[in-house]
Amino acid sequence: MATTPIIVAKDITKRFGQVLALDNFNLSTSKGIIGLIGPNGAGKTTFLRILLGLIPPDEGEVRVMGLESQHDSYEIRQRIGVLHEYPLYPPSMTVNLFLERVARLYTDRENVVELLDQVGLENAVQRKIGKLSAGMRQRLGVAQALIGKPELVFLDEPTSNLDVMARRELLKMLTQVHEENGVSFFIISHVLSELERVCSDVAFIKKGRTIVVGPLHEVIKQFASSQYHVVVSNPRLIVDDLASIEGIENVEIAGVKTISIALKDGKQDSVLRAIEEIARRKDVQVYEIEKASTLEEAFLKVMQHE
Amino acid sequence: MNRSLQKIRATFELELDVSFPFPSTGVIFLILFLIAIGSVLLEGCFIAIAIAPHPPGVIPLDFDYIVWAQQNADFNLLAGPLFNLILFIIIVIPMLSAFKVAGPIEVGLLKTLLTYPIRRRDLLVLKVVEMLILTVLPITIGVLMGVVLIQWVSIGLTSFVLLLSFWVMASTILSTSVFLSLVTQSMTKSAFGGIAIWVVLYLVAAVTYIPNVIRGALNPVNLVLSYFNDTPGAAFFGVPFRNPVVHDVWGAIIINLVIGIIMLLLSVRQFRRVEV
């Protein structure tokens, strides 16, 4: 049986005055953890607002879980949870009271105390929202997104303001909620390493258009399988020579001791030998040559070519 | 309780807690109540003496005369303060509407609320009802308590018509202010715009001779006051018009009410289109 797409966007166009935010945008994704990636101003948040029925598209149609995003907005909102990029919650209310109030809007809901425990806010139950740190407020945002036992959760930059430990905990929790309860997540984030850790599917967006959509491993395989990082003692001494090696498609300094290279298909062995040879000639020490098949590399490659 | 009623109640409680965290609502209610009761106490004597018959030239300001004058003033002890309190609600309601309707749009709180299962129509209507009750009810209770318990004036049909016109006018000021808040989506513009519009309309109705129904449609309290006192109303510009009759009064109240309902419907329509 074919899986029903959880989000379908067909030919969406949205303008704000002279600014074209979405230009014939198309997307179709199934259940899972989906990542939407794009540079600033690409139209990610505009698309999210259309998905939530907060703004209408000028043209096109959006369906969320089979429901039309504008007409059936209320029904959709009963089945989803949302964490906005810059969430605003009433500062005078306590964490507990706010979540209790929000929970009552849903027919089926989580236990507030258990949820607060799950997101790590068990010690801030009676604290006023205005007194919470940025990280705690972000945790509250995640809690209010999960309070109504949603089938689909939209997270716009969910790990911003969180420290490394909290980021890891959050990503672990999302994966756990997805695996145990079958909740799908639609995540917008700039931290690609995090998306790579949790997402099943990704979509790249640029200037209001979808460029790439597909399962994470396929996107990486297609666009970043030939990426390598060469860690050397002095990149500047050999970078020009590396560019002249036949079989190297692109070369650039990526760090103080790192050169990023993209290889042409089927040339790996000969190119890697040539790199070591050039380094020996220039008296540059090669510490490591590692494959860099990451989402970030795939994203950068796609963005450079578009 | 019916599920949809439960949801409306949950929406109301969340909205109220977001807009007016405890004990703001109670404090606002108490302040408006005290202003209303204070208005009756302070103005009562002056109004009574001003309209009571007295010998030409000197007003006998002894205690017995004041008591007698107050007993004679009757309806005007309620009408006078209420007429002046209109000016007060012309300032309070647009400011409250700006704070409760334009504010959440401007700062982004509405975006948070509208990602929950809350219908836009329900949210706006709840805000309107909440603002109406929060402003007009304490003023009504305040003036009635002041008149009945302190001035010992009995409440009759005339007072009922007067209070009805006050509620209708407050509702129209409110729905106009809400519409302005939704169109401008700016707290400052909507607050001062709303105040400016209604101050102008208030002055037009108060100081110019215009047909009674139009005067009453702008300020029904003014027309009701004129009708029961059988005067053309205090006006300075234009040709004096005839004293209002009962049809003028009901016509004015109905027109004012219809304007209020139209503005509310337009507001609901506008609120559905607001992009957050």
Coordinates of C-alpha atoms in Angstrom, one line a residue:
Chain A
M1 CA 0.0 0.0 0.0
A2 CA 1.4 3.4 -1.0
T3 CA 2.1 5.8 1.9
T4 CA 0.0 8.9 1.9
P5 CA 2.2 12.0 1.8
I6 CA 2.1 14.0 5.1
I7 CA 2.9 17.3 3.4
V8 CA 2.1 18.2 -0.2
A9 CA 2.8 21.6 -1.7
K10 CA 1.9 22.2 -5.3
D11 CA 3.1 25.2 -7.3
I12 CA 3.1 27.6 -4.3
T13 CA 3.7 31.2 -5.0
K14 CA 3.8 33.9 -2.4
R15 CA 4.7 37.5 -2.7
F16 CA 5.2 40.2 -0.1
G17 CA 4.9 43.4 -2.1
Q18 CA 7.8 43.3 -4.5
V19 CA 9.5 40.4 -2.8
L20 CA 8.9 36.9 -4.2
A21 CA 9.2 34.7 -1.2
L22 CA 8.0 31.4 -2.8
D23 CA 8.3 30.8 -6.5
N24 CA 6.4 27.8 -7.8
F25 CA 7.4 25.8 -4.7
N26 CA 6.8 22.1 -4.8
L27 CA 7.3 19.5 -2.1
S28 CA 5.9 16.1 -1.2
T29 CA 7.1 14.2 1.8
S30 CA 6.0 11.1 3.7
K31 CA 5.9 10.4 7.4
G32 CA 9.3 10.5 9.2
I33 CA 11.6 13.3 10.3
I34 CA 11.9 15.7 7.5
G35 CA 14.5 18.5 7.4
L36 CA 14.0 21.7 5.3
I37 CA 17.3 23.5 4.6
G38 CA 18.0 26.7 2.8
P39 CA 20.0 29.9 3.2
N40 CA 18.5 32.9 5.0
G41 CA 15.6 34.4 3.1
A42 CA 15.1 31.3 1.0
G43 CA 11.4 31.1 2.0
K44 CA 11.5 28.4 4.7
T45 CA 9.5 30.3 7.4
T46 CA 7.1 31.6 4.8
F47 CA 6.4 28.1 3.7
L48 CA 5.9 27.1 7.4
R49 CA 3.4 29.9 7.9
I50 CA 1.4 28.8 4.8
L51 CA 1.5 25.2 6.1
L52 CA 0.0 26.4 9.4
G53 CA -2.7 28.5 7.7
L54 CA -1.3 31.7 9.2
I55 CA -1.0 33.2 5.7
P56 CA -2.6 32.2 2.4
P57 CA -0.5 31.4 -0.7
D58 CA -1.1 33.7 -3.7
E59 CA -1.2 30.6 -5.9
G60 CA -1.1 26.8 -5.5
E61 CA -2.3 24.4 -2.9
V62 CA -0.9 23.0 0.3
R63 CA -2.1 19.8 2.0
V64 CA -1.1 18.7 5.5
M65 CA -2.1 15.1 6.4
G66 CA -4.5 15.3 3.5
L67 CA -6.2 18.5 4.7
E68 CA -6.2 21.8 2.8
S69 CA -4.0 24.2 4.8
Q70 CA -6.2 27.3 4.6
H71 CA -9.7 25.8 4.6
D72 CA -9.0 23.0 7.1
S73 CA -6.6 25.0 9.2
Y74 CA -8.5 24.4 12.5
E75 CA -8.6 20.6 11.9
I76 CA -4.9 20.6 11.0
R77 CA -4.0 22.5 14.2
Q78 CA -5.8 19.9 16.3
R79 CA -3.3 17.3 15.0
I80 CA -0.1 19.2 15.0
G81 CA 2.4 20.9 17.3
V82 CA 4.5 24.0 16.5
L83 CA 7.6 25.6 17.8
H84 CA 8.3 28.9 16.1
E85 CA 11.7 30.4 15.5
Y86 CA 11.2 33.3 17.9
P87 CA 8.5 31.9 20.1
L88 CA 6.6 34.4 22.3
Y89 CA 4.9 33.1 25.4
P90 CA 3.1 35.2 28.1
P91 CA 5.8 36.2 30.5
S92 CA 3.6 36.6 33.5
M93 CA 2.2 33.1 33.4
T94 CA 3.9 30.2 35.2
V95 CA 5.2 27.3 33.1
N96 CA 2.7 24.9 34.6
L97 CA -0.3 27.2 34.2
F98 CA 0.5 28.0 30.6
L99 CA 0.9 24.3 29.6
E100 CA -2.3 23.4 31.5
R101 CA -4.2 26.1 29.6
V102 CA -2.8 25.0 26.3
A103 CA -3.5 21.4 27.0
R104 CA -7.2 22.0 27.5
L105 CA -7.5 23.2 23.9
Y106 CA -6.8 19.6 22.8
T107 CA -9.0 16.6 23.0
D108 CA -6.2 14.2 23.6
R109 CA -3.3 15.5 25.6
E110 CA -0.1 14.7 27.5
N111 CA 0.3 14.8 31.2
V112 CA 1.9 18.2 31.9
V113 CA 4.1 17.1 34.8
E114 CA 5.4 14.1 32.8
L115 CA 6.1 16.2 29.8
L116 CA 7.9 18.9 31.8
D117 CA 10.0 16.1 33.2
Q118 CA 10.7 14.8 29.7
V119 CA 11.9 18.1 28.4
G120 CA 14.0 18.8 31.5
L121 CA 11.8 21.5 33.1
E122 CA 10.8 19.6 36.2
N123 CA 12.5 22.2 38.4
A124 CA 10.8 25.2 36.7
V125 CA 7.1 24.1 37.0
Q126 CA 6.1 27.1 39.1
R127 CA 8.5 29.6 37.6
K128 CA 7.2 32.5 35.5
I129 CA 7.9 32.2 31.8
G130 CA 9.5 35.7 31.8
K131 CA 12.1 34.5 34.4
L132 CA 13.2 31.5 32.3
S133 CA 16.6 31.4 30.5
A134 CA 16.6 31.3 26.7
G135 CA 17.4 27.6 26.8
M136 CA 14.6 26.8 29.2
R137 CA 12.2 28.8 27.1
Q138 CA 13.2 26.7 24.1
R139 CA 12.4 23.6 26.2
L140 CA 9.0 25.1 27.0
G141 CA 8.5 25.6 23.3
V142 CA 9.2 21.9 22.7
A143 CA 6.8 21.0 25.5
Q144 CA 3.9 23.1 24.2
A145 CA 4.5 21.6 20.8
L146 CA 4.1 18.1 22.1
I147 CA 1.3 18.8 24.6
G148 CA -1.6 17.8 22.3
K149 CA -0.2 14.4 21.3
P150 CA 0.4 15.6 17.8
E151 CA 0.8 13.4 14.7
L152 CA 3.1 16.0 13.1
V153 CA 5.3 18.6 14.8
F154 CA 6.8 21.6 13.1
L155 CA 10.1 22.9 14.6
D156 CA 11.7 26.1 13.4
E157 CA 15.3 26.2 14.6
P158 CA 14.6 24.0 17.6
T159 CA 18.1 23.8 19.0
S160 CA 18.8 27.5 18.9
N161 CA 19.8 28.8 22.4
L162 CA 20.5 25.3 23.6
D163 CA 24.0 24.2 24.8
V164 CA 25.7 21.1 23.4
M165 CA 24.3 18.8 26.0
A166 CA 20.8 20.1 25.7
R167 CA 21.0 19.8 21.9
R168 CA 21.9 16.2 22.1
E169 CA 19.2 15.5 24.6
L170 CA 16.6 17.2 22.5
L171 CA 17.6 15.4 19.3
K172 CA 17.5 12.1 21.3
M173 CA 14.1 12.9 22.6
L174 CA 12.7 13.7 19.1
T175 CA 14.0 10.4 17.8
Q176 CA 12.5 8.6 20.7
V177 CA 9.1 10.3 20.3
H178 CA 9.2 9.5 16.6
E179 CA 10.1 5.8 17.2
E180 CA 7.8 5.2 20.1
N181 CA 4.7 7.2 19.2
G182 CA 5.1 7.5 15.4
V183 CA 5.1 11.3 15.5
S184 CA 6.5 12.9 12.4
F185 CA 8.7 16.0 12.6
F186 CA 9.2 18.8 10.1
I187 CA 12.4 20.6 11.1
I188 CA 13.8 23.8 9.8
S189 CA 17.4 24.3 10.9
H190 CA 20.7 25.8 9.9
V191 CA 22.7 23.2 11.9
L192 CA 23.0 20.6 9.3
S193 CA 25.0 18.2 11.4
E194 CA 22.0 17.9 13.7
L195 CA 19.6 17.4 10.9
E196 CA 21.9 14.7 9.5
R197 CA 21.7 12.9 12.8
V198 CA 17.9 12.7 13.0
C199 CA 16.3 13.2 9.6
S200 CA 15.0 10.5 7.3
D201 CA 14.3 12.9 4.4
V202 CA 15.6 16.4 3.5
A203 CA 14.6 19.2 1.1
F204 CA 16.9 22.0 0.0
I205 CA 15.2 25.3 -0.8
K206 CA 16.8 28.3 -2.5
K207 CA 15.1 31.6 -3.6
G208 CA 11.7 30.2 -2.9
R209 CA 12.1 27.0 -5.0
T210 CA 12.8 23.4 -4.0
I211 CA 16.1 22.3 -5.4
V212 CA 16.5 18.8 -4.0
V213 CA 14.1 16.5 -2.1
G214 CA 14.7 13.0 -1.1
P215 CA 15.9 10.5 1.6
L216 CA 18.9 11.8 3.5
H217 CA 21.3 9.0 2.5
E218 CA 20.4 9.3 -1.1
V219 CA 20.9 13.1 -1.1
I220 CA 24.3 12.7 0.5
K221 CA 25.3 9.9 -1.8
Q222 CA 24.2 11.9 -4.9
F223 CA 25.9 15.2 -4.0
A224 CA 28.6 14.5 -1.5
S225 CA 30.0 11.0 -2.1
S226 CA 33.1 12.4 -3.8
Q227 CA 33.9 15.0 -1.1
Y228 CA 37.1 14.6 1.0
H229 CA 38.9 16.6 3.7
V230 CA 42.6 16.6 3.5
V231 CA 44.2 17.7 6.8
V232 CA 47.8 18.9 6.3
S233 CA 50.4 21.0 8.1
N234 CA 50.2 23.9 5.7
P235 CA 47.3 24.0 3.2
R236 CA 48.4 27.2 1.4
L237 CA 51.7 25.5 0.1
I238 CA 49.9 22.8 -1.9
V239 CA 46.4 24.1 -2.7
D240 CA 47.3 25.4 -6.1
D241 CA 49.1 22.2 -7.0
L242 CA 46.2 20.1 -6.0
A243 CA 43.9 22.1 -8.3
S244 CA 46.0 20.9 -11.3
I245 CA 45.6 17.2 -10.5
E246 CA 43.5 15.5 -13.1
G247 CA 40.4 13.9 -11.4
I248 CA 39.9 16.8 -8.9
E249 CA 36.7 18.7 -9.7
N250 CA 37.0 21.4 -7.1
V251 CA 39.5 22.3 -4.4
E252 CA 39.4 25.0 -1.6
I253 CA 40.9 25.8 1.7
A254 CA 38.2 24.8 4.3
G255 CA 40.2 25.5 7.5
V256 CA 43.6 26.4 9.0
K257 CA 44.8 22.9 8.3
T258 CA 42.1 21.6 6.1
I259 CA 41.6 21.5 2.3
S260 CA 38.2 20.4 0.9
I261 CA 38.3 18.6 -2.4
A262 CA 35.7 17.1 -4.7
L263 CA 36.7 14.2 -6.9
K264 CA 35.4 13.1 -10.3
D265 CA 33.9 9.7 -10.3
G266 CA 36.3 6.7 -10.4
K267 CA 39.4 8.7 -9.7
Q268 CA 39.8 8.2 -6.0
D269 CA 42.9 6.0 -5.8
S270 CA 45.0 7.9 -8.3
V271 CA 44.1 11.3 -6.9
L272 CA 44.8 10.4 -3.3
R273 CA 48.2 9.1 -4.3
A274 CA 48.9 12.3 -6.2
I275 CA 48.0 14.4 -3.2
E276 CA 50.5 12.5 -1.0
E277 CA 53.1 12.9 -3.7
I278 CA 52.6 16.7 -4.0
A279 CA 52.7 17.0 -0.2
R280 CA 56.0 15.1 0.0
R281 CA 57.5 17.3 -2.7
K282 CA 56.5 20.5 -0.9
D283 CA 57.5 19.2 2.5
V284 CA 54.0 19.4 3.8
Q285 CA 52.9 16.8 6.3
V286 CA 49.6 15.0 5.5
Y287 CA 47.8 14.1 8.8
E288 CA 44.6 12.6 7.4
I289 CA 42.5 12.2 4.3
E290 CA 39.0 11.6 5.3
K291 CA 35.8 11.2 3.4
A292 CA 33.5 14.1 4.0
S293 CA 30.1 12.7 2.8
T294 CA 28.0 14.9 5.0
L295 CA 24.8 16.7 4.5
E296 CA 26.6 20.0 4.8
E297 CA 28.9 19.1 1.9
A298 CA 25.9 18.0 -0.1
F299 CA 24.1 21.3 0.7
L300 CA 27.1 23.4 -0.2
K301 CA 27.7 21.6 -3.5
V302 CA 24.0 22.0 -4.5
M303 CA 24.0 25.6 -3.5
Q304 CA 27.2 26.3 -5.5
H305 CA 25.8 24.8 -8.6
E306 CA 22.4 26.4 -8.5
Chain B
M1 CA -20.4 20.0 29.2
N2 CA -20.5 20.1 25.4
R3 CA -17.1 19.6 23.8
S4 CA -17.3 22.8 21.7
L5 CA -18.3 24.8 24.8
Q6 CA -15.4 23.3 26.7
K7 CA -13.1 24.4 23.9
I8 CA -14.5 28.0 23.9
R9 CA -14.1 28.1 27.6
A10 CA -10.5 26.9 27.3
T11 CA -9.8 29.5 24.6
F12 CA -11.3 32.2 26.8
E13 CA -9.2 31.2 29.8
L14 CA -6.0 31.1 27.8
E15 CA -6.8 34.4 26.2
L16 CA -7.6 36.0 29.4
D17 CA -4.5 34.8 31.2
V18 CA -2.4 35.8 28.3
S19 CA -3.9 39.3 28.0
F20 CA -4.6 40.1 31.7
P21 CA -2.7 37.8 34.0
F22 CA -4.2 37.6 37.5
P23 CA -5.0 40.0 39.2
S24 CA -5.1 42.6 36.4
T25 CA -8.8 41.9 35.5
G26 CA -10.0 42.5 39.0
V27 CA -7.9 45.6 39.4
I28 CA -9.2 47.1 36.1
F29 CA -12.8 46.2 37.2
L30 CA -12.3 47.8 40.6
I31 CA -10.7 51.0 39.2
L32 CA -13.5 51.6 36.7
F33 CA -16.1 50.8 39.4
L34 CA -14.6 53.4 41.7
I35 CA -14.3 56.0 38.9
A36 CA -18.0 55.5 38.2
I37 CA -19.2 55.6 41.8
G38 CA -16.9 58.6 42.4
S39 CA -18.3 60.4 39.4
V40 CA -21.8 60.1 40.8
L41 CA -20.8 61.3 44.2
L42 CA -18.8 64.3 42.9
E43 CA -21.1 65.4 40.1
G44 CA -24.3 64.6 41.9
C45 CA -24.6 67.7 44.0
F46 CA -23.5 70.1 41.2
I47 CA -26.0 68.6 38.7
A48 CA -28.8 68.6 41.3
I49 CA -28.2 72.2 42.2
A50 CA -27.7 73.3 38.6
I51 CA -31.1 72.0 37.4
A52 CA -33.1 72.5 40.6
P53 CA -35.5 75.6 40.7
H54 CA -34.2 78.4 42.8
P55 CA -34.8 82.1 43.3
P56 CA -33.1 84.3 40.6
G57 CA -29.7 85.5 41.5
V58 CA -28.6 83.6 44.7
I59 CA -28.6 79.8 45.1
P60 CA -29.3 78.9 48.8
L61 CA -26.4 76.4 49.5
D62 CA -27.7 75.1 52.8
F63 CA -28.0 71.3 53.5
D64 CA -31.8 71.1 53.3
Y65 CA -31.8 72.8 49.9
I66 CA -29.1 70.4 48.5
V67 CA -31.1 67.4 49.8
W68 CA -34.3 68.8 48.2
A69 CA -32.4 69.6 45.0
Q70 CA -31.0 66.1 44.8
Q71 CA -34.4 64.5 45.3
N72 CA -35.7 66.7 42.4
A73 CA -32.8 65.9 40.2
D74 CA -33.8 62.2 40.1
F75 CA -33.0 60.9 36.6
N76 CA -30.3 63.5 36.0
L77 CA -28.3 62.2 38.9
L78 CA -27.7 59.1 36.7
A79 CA -27.8 60.8 33.3
G80 CA -25.2 63.5 34.1
P81 CA -22.3 61.3 35.3
L82 CA -23.1 58.7 32.5
F83 CA -23.0 61.4 29.9
N84 CA -19.6 62.5 31.1
L85 CA -18.3 58.9 31.5
I86 CA -18.9 58.5 27.7
L87 CA -15.8 60.7 27.3
F88 CA -13.9 58.4 29.6
I89 CA -14.8 55.2 27.7
I90 CA -14.0 57.0 24.4
I91 CA -10.4 57.0 25.8
V92 CA -10.4 53.7 27.6
I93 CA -12.0 51.4 25.0
P94 CA -9.7 52.3 22.0
M95 CA -6.7 51.9 24.3
L96 CA -7.8 48.6 25.5
S97 CA -8.6 47.4 22.0
A98 CA -5.2 48.5 20.8
F99 CA -3.6 46.6 23.7
K100 CA -5.7 43.4 23.2
V101 CA -6.1 43.2 19.4
A102 CA -3.4 45.2 17.7
G103 CA -0.8 44.4 20.4
P104 CA -0.7 40.6 20.0
I105 CA -0.5 41.0 16.2
E106 CA 2.3 43.6 16.4
V107 CA 4.5 41.7 18.9
G108 CA 3.8 38.2 17.5
L109 CA 1.8 36.7 20.3
L110 CA -1.1 36.1 18.0
K111 CA 1.1 33.8 15.9
T112 CA 1.6 31.6 19.0
L113 CA -2.1 31.6 19.8
L114 CA -3.2 30.8 16.3
T115 CA -1.0 27.7 16.1
Y116 CA -3.2 26.1 18.7
P117 CA -6.7 24.8 17.8
I118 CA -8.3 28.1 18.3
R119 CA -10.8 29.5 15.7
R120 CA -10.0 33.1 14.7
R121 CA -13.7 34.1 15.0
D122 CA -14.0 32.7 18.5
L123 CA -10.9 34.4 19.6
L124 CA -12.0 37.8 18.3
V125 CA -15.5 37.6 19.7
L126 CA -14.2 36.5 23.1
K127 CA -11.9 39.5 23.1
V128 CA -14.7 41.8 22.3
V129 CA -17.1 40.4 24.9
E130 CA -14.3 40.4 27.5
M131 CA -13.5 44.1 26.8
L132 CA -17.1 45.1 26.8
I133 CA -17.8 43.4 30.2
L134 CA -14.5 44.7 31.6
T135 CA -15.3 48.3 30.8
V136 CA -19.0 48.8 30.7
L137 CA -20.1 46.5 33.5
P138 CA -18.1 48.1 36.3
I139 CA -19.2 51.5 35.2
T140 CA -22.8 50.5 35.1
I141 CA -22.6 48.9 38.6
G142 CA -20.7 51.9 39.9
V143 CA -23.2 54.5 38.8
L144 CA -26.2 52.4 39.8
M145 CA -24.8 51.8 43.2
G146 CA -23.9 55.5 43.6
V147 CA -27.4 56.6 42.6
V148 CA -29.4 54.0 44.5
L149 CA -27.4 53.4 47.6
I150 CA -25.9 56.9 48.2
Q151 CA -28.3 59.3 46.4
W152 CA -31.4 57.3 47.3
V153 CA -32.9 57.8 43.8
S154 CA -35.2 55.1 42.5
I155 CA -34.4 53.4 39.2
G156 CA -37.2 53.4 36.6
L157 CA -37.8 52.9 32.9
T158 CA -36.0 56.1 32.1
S159 CA -32.8 54.8 33.7
F160 CA -33.1 51.6 31.9
V161 CA -33.3 53.3 28.5
L162 CA -30.4 55.5 29.4
L163 CA -28.3 52.5 30.4
L164 CA -29.3 50.7 27.3
S165 CA -28.1 53.6 25.2
F166 CA -24.8 53.7 27.1
W167 CA -24.2 50.0 26.5
V168 CA -25.1 50.3 22.8
M169 CA -22.8 53.3 22.4
A170 CA -19.9 51.5 24.2
S171 CA -20.4 48.5 22.0
T172 CA -20.2 50.6 18.9
I173 CA -17.1 52.4 20.1
L174 CA -15.6 49.0 20.9
S175 CA -16.4 47.4 17.5
T176 CA -15.1 50.5 15.7
S177 CA -11.9 50.4 17.7
V178 CA -11.4 46.7 17.1
F179 CA -11.8 47.2 13.4
L180 CA -9.3 50.0 13.5
S181 CA -6.8 47.8 15.4
L182 CA -7.1 45.1 12.8
V183 CA -6.7 47.5 9.9
T184 CA -3.7 49.3 11.3
Q185 CA -2.2 46.4 13.3
S186 CA -0.4 49.0 15.3
M187 CA -1.1 49.7 19.0
T188 CA -0.2 53.4 18.7
K189 CA -2.1 54.1 15.5
S190 CA -5.2 52.2 16.6
A191 CA -5.3 53.7 20.1
F192 CA -5.0 57.4 19.1
G193 CA -6.9 56.9 15.9
G194 CA -9.9 55.5 17.8
I195 CA -9.8 58.2 20.4
A196 CA -9.5 60.9 17.8
I197 CA -12.5 59.6 15.7
W198 CA -14.8 59.3 18.7
V199 CA -13.8 62.6 20.3
V200 CA -14.7 64.3 17.0
L201 CA -18.0 62.5 16.8
Y202 CA -18.8 63.2 20.4
L203 CA -18.2 66.9 19.9
V204 CA -20.2 67.0 16.7
A205 CA -23.1 65.4 18.5
A206 CA -22.7 67.7 21.6
V207 CA -22.2 71.1 20.2
T208 CA -23.9 71.3 16.7
Y209 CA -27.6 71.4 15.8
I210 CA -28.0 68.4 13.5
P211 CA -31.1 66.2 13.0
N212 CA -31.9 64.3 16.1
V213 CA -31.5 60.8 14.7
I214 CA -28.0 61.6 13.4
R215 CA -27.1 63.3 16.7
G216 CA -28.4 60.2 18.5
A217 CA -26.7 57.8 16.2
L218 CA -23.4 59.5 17.1
N219 CA -24.2 59.7 20.8
P220 CA -27.4 58.0 21.9
V221 CA -26.8 58.9 25.5
N222 CA -26.9 62.5 24.6
L223 CA -30.2 62.2 22.8
V224 CA -31.8 60.1 25.6
L225 CA -30.8 62.8 28.1
S226 CA -32.3 65.5 25.9
Y227 CA -35.5 63.5 25.3
F228 CA -36.3 62.9 29.0
N229 CA -35.4 66.5 29.9
D230 CA -37.5 67.7 26.9
T231 CA -34.7 70.0 25.7
P232 CA -33.1 70.2 22.2
G233 CA -29.7 69.4 23.8
A234 CA -26.8 71.8 24.5
A235 CA -25.6 73.0 21.1
F236 CA -23.9 76.1 19.9
F237 CA -23.6 75.9 16.1
G238 CA -26.3 75.8 13.5
V239 CA -30.1 76.3 13.6
P240 CA -31.8 74.9 16.7
F241 CA -33.6 71.6 16.0
R242 CA -36.9 70.4 17.5
N243 CA -36.9 68.6 20.8
P244 CA -36.3 64.8 20.4
V245 CA -39.4 62.5 20.3
V246 CA -39.6 58.9 21.2
H247 CA -39.1 57.7 17.6
D248 CA -35.9 59.7 17.4
V249 CA -34.6 57.9 20.6
W250 CA -35.3 54.4 19.4
G251 CA -34.2 55.2 15.8
A252 CA -30.9 56.5 17.1
I253 CA -30.3 53.5 19.4
I254 CA -31.1 51.1 16.6
I255 CA -28.9 52.9 14.1
N256 CA -26.0 53.0 16.6
L257 CA -26.5 49.3 17.3
V258 CA -26.6 48.4 13.6
I259 CA -23.4 50.4 13.0
G260 CA -21.8 48.5 15.9
I261 CA -22.9 45.1 14.5
I262 CA -21.7 45.9 11.0
M263 CA -18.3 47.0 12.4
L264 CA -18.1 43.8 14.4
L265 CA -18.9 41.6 11.3
L266 CA -16.3 43.6 9.3
S267 CA -13.8 43.0 12.1
V268 CA -14.4 39.2 12.1
R269 CA -13.9 39.3 8.3
Q270 CA -10.8 41.4 8.6
F271 CA -9.4 39.2 11.4
R272 CA -9.6 36.1 9.1
R273 CA -7.4 37.9 6.6
V274 CA -4.8 39.1 9.0
E275 CA -1.4 37.6 8.1
V276 CA 0.6 36.6 11.2

